[in-house]
Coordinates of C-alpha atoms in Angstrom, one line a residue:
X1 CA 37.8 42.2 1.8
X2 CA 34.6 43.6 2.7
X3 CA 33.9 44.2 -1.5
X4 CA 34.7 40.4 -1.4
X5 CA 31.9 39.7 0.9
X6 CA 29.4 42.2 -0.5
X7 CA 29.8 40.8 -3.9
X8 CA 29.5 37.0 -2.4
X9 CA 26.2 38.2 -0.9
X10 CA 24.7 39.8 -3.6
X11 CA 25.7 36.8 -5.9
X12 CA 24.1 34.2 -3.5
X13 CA 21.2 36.4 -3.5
X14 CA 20.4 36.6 -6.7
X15 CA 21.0 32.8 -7.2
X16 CA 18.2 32.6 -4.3
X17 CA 15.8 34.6 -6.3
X18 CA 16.7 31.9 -9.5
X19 CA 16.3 29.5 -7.4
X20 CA 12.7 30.7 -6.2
X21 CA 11.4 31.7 -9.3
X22 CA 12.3 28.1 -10.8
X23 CA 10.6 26.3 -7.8
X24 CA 7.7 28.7 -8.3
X25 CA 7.2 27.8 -12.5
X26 CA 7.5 24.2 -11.5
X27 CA 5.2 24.2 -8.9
X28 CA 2.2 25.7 -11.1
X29 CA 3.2 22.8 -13.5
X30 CA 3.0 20.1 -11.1
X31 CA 0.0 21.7 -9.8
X32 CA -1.6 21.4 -13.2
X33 CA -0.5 18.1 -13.7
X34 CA -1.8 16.9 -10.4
X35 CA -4.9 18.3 -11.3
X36 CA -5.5 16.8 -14.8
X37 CA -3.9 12.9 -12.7
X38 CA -7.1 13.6 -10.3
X39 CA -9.4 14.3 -12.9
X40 CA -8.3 11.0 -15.0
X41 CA -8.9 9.3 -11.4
X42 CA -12.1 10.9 -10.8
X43 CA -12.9 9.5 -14.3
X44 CA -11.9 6.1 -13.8
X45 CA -13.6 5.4 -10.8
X46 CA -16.8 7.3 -12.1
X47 CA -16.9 4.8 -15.1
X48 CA -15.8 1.7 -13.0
X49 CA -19.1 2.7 -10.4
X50 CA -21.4 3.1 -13.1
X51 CA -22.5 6.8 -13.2
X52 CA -23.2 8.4 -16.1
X53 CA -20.3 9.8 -18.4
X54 CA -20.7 12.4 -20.8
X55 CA -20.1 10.7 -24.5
X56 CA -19.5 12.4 -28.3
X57 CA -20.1 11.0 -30.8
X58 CA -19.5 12.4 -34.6
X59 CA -21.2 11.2 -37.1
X60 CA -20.2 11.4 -40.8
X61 CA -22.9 10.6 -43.7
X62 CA -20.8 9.4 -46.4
X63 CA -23.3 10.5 -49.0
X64 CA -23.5 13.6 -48.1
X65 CA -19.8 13.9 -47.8
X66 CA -19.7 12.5 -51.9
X67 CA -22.0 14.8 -52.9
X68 CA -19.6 17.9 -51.5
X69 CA -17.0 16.5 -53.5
X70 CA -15.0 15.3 -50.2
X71 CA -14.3 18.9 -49.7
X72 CA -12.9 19.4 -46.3
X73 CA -13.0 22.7 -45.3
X74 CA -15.5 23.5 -42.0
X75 CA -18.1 25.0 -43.9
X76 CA -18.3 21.2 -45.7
X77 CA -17.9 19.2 -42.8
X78 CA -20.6 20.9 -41.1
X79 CA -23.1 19.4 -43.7
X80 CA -21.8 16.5 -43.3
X81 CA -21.3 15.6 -39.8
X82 CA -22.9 15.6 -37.2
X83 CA -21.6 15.8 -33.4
X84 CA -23.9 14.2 -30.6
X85 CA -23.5 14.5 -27.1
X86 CA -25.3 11.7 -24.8
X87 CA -25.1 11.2 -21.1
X88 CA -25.3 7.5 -19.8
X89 CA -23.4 4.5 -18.0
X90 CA -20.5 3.0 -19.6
X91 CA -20.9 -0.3 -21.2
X92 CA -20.5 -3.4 -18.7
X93 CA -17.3 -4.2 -20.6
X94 CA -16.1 -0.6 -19.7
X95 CA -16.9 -0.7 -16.2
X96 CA -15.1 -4.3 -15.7
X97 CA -12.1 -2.8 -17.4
X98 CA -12.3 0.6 -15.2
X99 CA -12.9 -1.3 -11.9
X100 CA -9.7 -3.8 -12.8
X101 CA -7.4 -0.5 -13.3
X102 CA -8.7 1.2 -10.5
X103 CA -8.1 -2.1 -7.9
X104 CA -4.8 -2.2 -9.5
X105 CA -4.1 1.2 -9.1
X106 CA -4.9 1.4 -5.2
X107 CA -3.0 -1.7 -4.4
X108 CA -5.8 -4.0 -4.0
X109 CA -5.8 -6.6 -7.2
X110 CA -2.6 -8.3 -8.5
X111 CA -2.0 -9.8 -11.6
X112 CA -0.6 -13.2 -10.3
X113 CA -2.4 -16.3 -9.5
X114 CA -1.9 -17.6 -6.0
X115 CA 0.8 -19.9 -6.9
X116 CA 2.6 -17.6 -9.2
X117 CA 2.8 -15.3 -5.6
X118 CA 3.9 -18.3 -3.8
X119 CA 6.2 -19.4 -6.5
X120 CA 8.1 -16.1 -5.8
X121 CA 8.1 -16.0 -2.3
X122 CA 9.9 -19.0 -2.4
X123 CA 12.5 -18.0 -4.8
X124 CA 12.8 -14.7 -2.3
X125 CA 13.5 -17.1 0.7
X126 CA 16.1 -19.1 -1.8
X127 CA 17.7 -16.3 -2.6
X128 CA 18.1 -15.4 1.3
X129 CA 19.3 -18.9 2.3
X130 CA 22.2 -18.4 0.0
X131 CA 22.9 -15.0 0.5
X132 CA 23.2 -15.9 3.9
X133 CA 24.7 -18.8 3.1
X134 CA 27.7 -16.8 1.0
X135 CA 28.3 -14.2 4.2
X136 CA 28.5 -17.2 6.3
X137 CA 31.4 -18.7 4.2
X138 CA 33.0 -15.9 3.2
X139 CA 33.3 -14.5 6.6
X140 CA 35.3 -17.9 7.5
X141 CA 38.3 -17.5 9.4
X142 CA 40.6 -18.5 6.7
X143 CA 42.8 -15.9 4.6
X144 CA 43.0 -18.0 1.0
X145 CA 39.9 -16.6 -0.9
X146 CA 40.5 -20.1 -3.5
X147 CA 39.6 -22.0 -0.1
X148 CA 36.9 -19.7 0.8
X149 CA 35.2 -20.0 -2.6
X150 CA 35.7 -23.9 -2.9
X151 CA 33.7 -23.7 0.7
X152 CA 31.1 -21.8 -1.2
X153 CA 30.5 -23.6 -3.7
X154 CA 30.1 -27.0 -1.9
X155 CA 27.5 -25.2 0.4
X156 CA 25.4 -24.3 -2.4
X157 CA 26.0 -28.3 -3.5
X158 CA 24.8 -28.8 -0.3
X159 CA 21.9 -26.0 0.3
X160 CA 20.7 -27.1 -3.7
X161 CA 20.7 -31.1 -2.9
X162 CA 18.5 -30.5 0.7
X163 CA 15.9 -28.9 -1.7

């Protein structure tokens, strides 16, 4: 008996230390993804406010690349390109685009026009009425359900002709 509970124990235990070790790996990942999502943010907002972004550029002189032949091993490619590095706003168009996804992202710009909004709150209060309407009639004190759905059908008649 006592084996019994000793084994248990040193079972549950070990499955405790699994347990921890797997929380611990996929804590570091989330940690690192959360990271990299705050950077992206950080990003975003930076371009959409109109500081200055670090850009690269690589150029590639097409002549130059002929005359190697189109070889493209690194030692080729590095006569004919070029990498450039330049630090300045983002275009107007960028920031617009930037600014929309970051209002979007913290809640505070829908897609919908005013009437599209009020289009579907009205549908949410249809829907209501005649869920409330279907509990009302179904929870009629009589026991035939052919009754109880004729009665439910002629208040939707009813609830869709008042409209």
């Amino acid at each position: 008996m006592l084996w019994a509970f000793l084994i248990s124990v040193r079972i549950n235990y070990r499955i405790c230390r699994i347990k921890n070790y797997i929380q611990q790996k996929t804590d570091n990942v989330e940690k690192r993804e959360s990271e990299e999502a705050d950077e992206v943010l950080k990003n975003i907002y930076r371009i959409s406010a109109g500081k200055e972004i670090e850009r690269h550029y690589v150029k590639i002189d097409n002549l130059a690349k002929e005359a190697v032949g189109g070889d493209d091993s690194i030692e080729a490619r590095m006569e004919y390109m070029t990498d450039e590095t330049t630090i300045t706003p983002a275009s107007t168009k960028e920031q617009v685009a930037a600014a929309e996804l970051w209002f979007k992202l913290s809640g505070r710009l829908k897609n919908d026009s005013k009437d599209v909004e009020d289009q579907k709150i009205r549908k949410l209060k249809a829907d209501a009425d005649i869920a409330e309407s279907k509990a009302k009639l179904l929870r009629g004190g009589k026991d035939n359900r052919q009754v109880k759905t004729d009665e439910y059908l002629e208040g939707l008649k009813a609830i869709l002709k008042d409209e």
